[in-house]
Amino acid sequence: FDIKEQLYDGIILPAQEISLPLIVLILLVGVLIFSFYFKFINIRGFVHSIEVTMGKYDNPNDIGQISHFQALTSALSATIGLGNIAGVAVAVSLGGPGAVFWMVFIAFFSMSAKFVSCTLGQLYRKINEDGSVSGGPMYYLDQALSEKGKYFGIFGKILGIMYAVFIIGGAFGGGNMFQANQSYELFGKLIGIPNYLYGILLAILVGMVIIGGIKRIGQTTEKIVPFMVVLYVGASLFIILTNLDKLGGVLSSMLTQAFSPDAAYGGFIGALVTGIKRAVFSNEGGVGSASIAHSAAKTD
């Protein structure tokens, strides 16, 4: 899409090319198909999901290593704030206010993608001899496609290996480097600690948790994440309530520029692509890492 020069709030923006990446199209189509195929399970199953999380169906004798609540907090620990603070600012700067609308839109449908991914993680997890659980896309891609025949099985193994390699890269880049950098910018600089010392301190603290495996991760996140959620949502509500006079204008600009072909920075396609990319980065719907944590939950 070749976007010509356009006038926006009196500023002439340079001509630029906005492309629609294949991965963005696949994620968009995928989450919509999952939502319609499962008859909007993201709405129908919402109350049930809360009951599961609260332990209504917990059975200590079920196979697994952590509770449903610990699985949830383990998955959420990597997504709360990841891309939601700086990510929204980046989305607005690149795609205009309309990008925020598409962030919310794709996040709503991404709930169905997470439902599918985490369910597959449970159905095709591997129970090891020591009672530990191995699961996630690298396992269900292999095992589920193997059930479809020889050639699907070979294809599944290739996909599983590729996913395992890529998720390591994603963990280093998004799950570690980005979060550590954001943390330092927001907190480390404030207290004046050198960046290398801050990095070493984070590595030690994280190492103390993850070396203990998924059990220790679950035990740690179930204590920290609820506080994170309250703090994050509380701070967001405080900002909104103290700026109520601007809320109407903000919502209006988000909706109008989400569909306007002449919106800032690339128009409709630019806002759509930017919103989807930032949403997936912040809620990881479609990335599959949440299913690794949920596959360890104690359930039949």
GROMACS .gro file of N, CA, C and O in nm, residues 1 18-21 24-25 27-29 31-32 91 94-107 254 257-260 263-280:
model
  200
    1PHE      N    1   0.085  -0.117   0.000
    1PHE     CA    2   0.000   0.000   0.000
    1PHE      C    3   0.090   0.124   0.000
    1PHE      O    4   0.165   0.146   0.094
   18ILE      N    5   0.309   0.122   0.352
   18ILE     CA    6   0.259   0.043   0.464
   18ILE      C    7   0.229  -0.098   0.412
   18ILE      O    8   0.147  -0.115   0.322
   19SER      N    9   0.296  -0.196   0.466
   19SER     CA   10   0.274  -0.335   0.421
   19SER      C   11   0.189  -0.408   0.523
   19SER      O   12   0.182  -0.370   0.639
   20LEU      N   13   0.122  -0.513   0.475
   20LEU     CA   14   0.042  -0.599   0.564
   20LEU      C   15   0.117  -0.730   0.579
   20LEU      O   16   0.106  -0.818   0.494
   21PRO      N   17   0.197  -0.745   0.685
   21PRO     CA   18   0.277  -0.866   0.702
   21PRO      C   19   0.190  -0.991   0.707
   21PRO      O   20   0.079  -0.989   0.761
   24VAL      N   21   0.067  -1.106   1.052
   24VAL     CA   22  -0.043  -1.027   1.105
   24VAL      C   23  -0.176  -1.075   1.047
   24VAL      O   24  -0.276  -1.089   1.117
   25LEU      N   25  -0.175  -1.104   0.915
   25LEU     CA   26  -0.295  -1.152   0.849
   25LEU      C   27  -0.336  -1.289   0.904
   25LEU      O   28  -0.455  -1.315   0.928
   27LEU      N   29  -0.268  -1.416   1.203
   27LEU     CA   30  -0.319  -1.401   1.340
   27LEU      C   31  -0.460  -1.346   1.340
   27LEU      O   32  -0.547  -1.392   1.414
   28LEU      N   33  -0.484  -1.246   1.254
   28LEU     CA   34  -0.617  -1.184   1.247
   28LEU      C   35  -0.721  -1.286   1.202
   28LEU      O   36  -0.827  -1.301   1.266
   29VAL      N   37  -0.692  -1.357   1.094
   29VAL     CA   38  -0.786  -1.458   1.042
   29VAL      C   39  -0.802  -1.571   1.144
   29VAL      O   40  -0.913  -1.619   1.169
   31VAL      N   41  -0.764  -1.581   1.482
   31VAL     CA   42  -0.842  -1.551   1.604
   31VAL      C   43  -0.990  -1.534   1.572
   31VAL      O   44  -1.077  -1.570   1.653
   32LEU      N   45  -1.021  -1.484   1.453
   32LEU     CA   46  -1.161  -1.470   1.413
   32LEU      C   47  -1.225  -1.607   1.389
   32LEU      O   48  -1.337  -1.633   1.432
   91ALA      N   49   0.240   0.233   1.975
   91ALA     CA   50   0.130   0.211   1.881
   91ALA      C   51   0.069   0.344   1.837
   91ALA      O   52   0.042   0.365   1.718
   94LEU      N   53   0.309   0.536   1.606
   94LEU     CA   54   0.327   0.476   1.473
   94LEU      C   55   0.197   0.469   1.394
   94LEU      O   56   0.198   0.487   1.273
   95GLY      N   57   0.088   0.439   1.461
   95GLY     CA   58  -0.038   0.418   1.391
   95GLY      C   59  -0.148   0.515   1.425
   95GLY      O   60  -0.261   0.500   1.379
   96GLY      N   61  -0.117   0.615   1.509
   96GLY     CA   62  -0.219   0.709   1.550
   96GLY      C   63  -0.311   0.651   1.655
   96GLY      O   64  -0.303   0.532   1.687
   97PRO      N   65  -0.404   0.732   1.710
   97PRO     CA   66  -0.496   0.684   1.814
   97PRO      C   67  -0.580   0.565   1.770
   97PRO      O   68  -0.620   0.482   1.852
   98GLY      N   69  -0.605   0.552   1.639
   98GLY     CA   70  -0.685   0.441   1.589
   98GLY      C   71  -0.623   0.306   1.615
   98GLY      O   72  -0.694   0.205   1.623
   99ALA      N   73  -0.490   0.302   1.630
   99ALA     CA   74  -0.421   0.175   1.656
   99ALA      C   75  -0.465   0.116   1.789
   99ALA      O   76  -0.466  -0.006   1.805
  100VAL      N   77  -0.502   0.201   1.885
  100VAL     CA   78  -0.545   0.152   2.016
  100VAL      C   79  -0.676   0.075   2.003
  100VAL      O   80  -0.696  -0.027   2.070
  101PHE      N   81  -0.765   0.123   1.917
  101PHE     CA   82  -0.891   0.050   1.893
  101PHE      C   83  -0.862  -0.091   1.845
  101PHE      O   84  -0.922  -0.188   1.891
  102TRP      N   85  -0.767  -0.105   1.751
  102TRP     CA   86  -0.736  -0.236   1.695
  102TRP      C   87  -0.662  -0.322   1.796
  102TRP      O   88  -0.671  -0.445   1.791
  103MET      N   89  -0.591  -0.260   1.889
  103MET     CA   90  -0.529  -0.335   1.999
  103MET      C   91  -0.636  -0.403   2.083
  103MET      O   92  -0.626  -0.520   2.118
  104VAL      N   93  -0.741  -0.326   2.116
  104VAL     CA   94  -0.851  -0.379   2.198
  104VAL      C   95  -0.928  -0.484   2.120
  104VAL      O   96  -0.964  -0.590   2.173
  105PHE      N   97  -0.952  -0.458   1.992
  105PHE     CA   98  -1.026  -0.550   1.906
  105PHE      C   99  -0.958  -0.686   1.899
  105PHE      O  100  -1.019  -0.790   1.923
  106ILE      N  101  -0.831  -0.687   1.867
  106ILE     CA  102  -0.759  -0.814   1.851
  106ILE      C  103  -0.740  -0.884   1.986
  106ILE      O  104  -0.739  -1.006   1.993
  107ALA      N  105  -0.728  -0.806   2.094
  107ALA     CA  106  -0.713  -0.866   2.228
  107ALA      C  107  -0.839  -0.944   2.266
  107ALA      O  108  -0.832  -1.051   2.325
  254MET      N  109  -0.994   0.772   1.881
  254MET     CA  110  -0.962   0.630   1.863
  254MET      C  111  -1.055   0.565   1.762
  254MET      O  112  -1.012   0.491   1.673
  257GLN      N  113  -1.035   0.746   1.387
  257GLN     CA  114  -0.910   0.721   1.315
  257GLN      C  115  -0.882   0.572   1.296
  257GLN      O  116  -0.793   0.535   1.220
  258ALA      N  117  -0.958   0.487   1.364
  258ALA     CA  118  -0.941   0.343   1.344
  258ALA      C  119  -0.991   0.301   1.206
  258ALA      O  120  -0.943   0.203   1.148
  259PHE      N  121  -1.089   0.376   1.151
  259PHE     CA  122  -1.149   0.338   1.022
  259PHE      C  123  -1.125   0.442   0.913
  259PHE      O  124  -1.167   0.423   0.800
  260SER      N  125  -1.059   0.551   0.947
  260SER     CA  126  -1.037   0.657   0.849
  260SER      C  127  -0.922   0.624   0.755
  260SER      O  128  -0.811   0.600   0.800
  263ALA      N  129  -0.630   0.863   0.806
  263ALA     CA  130  -0.578   0.880   0.943
  263ALA      C  131  -0.427   0.897   0.940
  263ALA      O  132  -0.361   0.868   0.840
  264ALA      N  133  -0.374   0.942   1.049
  264ALA     CA  134  -0.231   0.970   1.056
  264ALA      C  135  -0.147   0.845   1.037
  264ALA      O  136  -0.190   0.734   1.065
  265TYR      N  137  -0.028   0.864   0.985
  265TYR     CA  138   0.074   0.759   0.978
  265TYR      C  139   0.026   0.631   0.909
  265TYR      O  140   0.033   0.523   0.963
  266GLY      N  141  -0.024   0.646   0.786
  266GLY     CA  142  -0.052   0.525   0.710
  266GLY      C  143  -0.197   0.487   0.699
  266GLY      O  144  -0.228   0.384   0.641
  267GLY      N  145  -0.287   0.565   0.755
  267GLY     CA  146  -0.429   0.540   0.739
  267GLY      C  147  -0.478   0.412   0.803
  267GLY      O  148  -0.421   0.360   0.898
  268PHE      N  149  -0.586   0.358   0.747
  268PHE     CA  150  -0.655   0.242   0.804
  268PHE      C  151  -0.562   0.122   0.817
  268PHE      O  152  -0.554   0.059   0.923
  269ILE      N  153  -0.489   0.088   0.711
  269ILE     CA  154  -0.401  -0.030   0.714
  269ILE      C  155  -0.290  -0.010   0.816
  269ILE      O  156  -0.255  -0.101   0.892
  270GLY      N  157  -0.234   0.111   0.820
  270GLY     CA  158  -0.127   0.139   0.917
  270GLY      C  159  -0.174   0.123   1.060
  270GLY      O  160  -0.105   0.064   1.143
  271ALA      N  161  -0.295   0.176   1.090
  271ALA     CA  162  -0.350   0.164   1.225
  271ALA      C  163  -0.381   0.019   1.259
  271ALA      O  164  -0.354  -0.028   1.370
  272LEU      N  165  -0.437  -0.055   1.161
  272LEU     CA  166  -0.473  -0.195   1.182
  272LEU      C  167  -0.349  -0.280   1.210
  272LEU      O  168  -0.343  -0.355   1.309
  273VAL      N  169  -0.248  -0.268   1.124
  273VAL     CA  170  -0.126  -0.349   1.139
  273VAL      C  171  -0.054  -0.315   1.269
  273VAL      O  172  -0.014  -0.406   1.345
  274THR      N  173  -0.040  -0.187   1.298
  274THR     CA  174   0.029  -0.146   1.421
  274THR      C  175  -0.045  -0.195   1.544
  274THR      O  176   0.015  -0.247   1.638
  275GLY      N  177  -0.178  -0.180   1.544
  275GLY     CA  178  -0.258  -0.224   1.658
  275GLY      C  179  -0.247  -0.372   1.683
  275GLY      O  180  -0.230  -0.416   1.798
  276ILE      N  181  -0.255  -0.453   1.577
  276ILE     CA  182  -0.247  -0.599   1.592
  276ILE      C  183  -0.109  -0.640   1.641
  276ILE      O  184  -0.095  -0.722   1.732
  277LYS      N  185  -0.004  -0.581   1.583
  277LYS     CA  186   0.132  -0.617   1.622
  277LYS      C  187   0.157  -0.586   1.769
  277LYS      O  188   0.215  -0.666   1.843
  278ARG      N  189   0.113  -0.469   1.813
  278ARG     CA  190   0.136  -0.430   1.953
  278ARG      C  191   0.049  -0.513   2.047
  278ARG      O  192   0.089  -0.546   2.159
  279ALA      N  193  -0.074  -0.547   2.004
  279ALA     CA  194  -0.163  -0.627   2.088
  279ALA      C  195  -0.105  -0.765   2.111
  279ALA      O  196  -0.104  -0.816   2.224
  280VAL      N  197  -0.056  -0.828   2.005
  280VAL     CA  198   0.001  -0.962   2.017
  280VAL      C  199   0.124  -0.957   2.107
  280VAL      O  200   0.149  -1.048   2.187
   0.00000   0.00000   0.00000
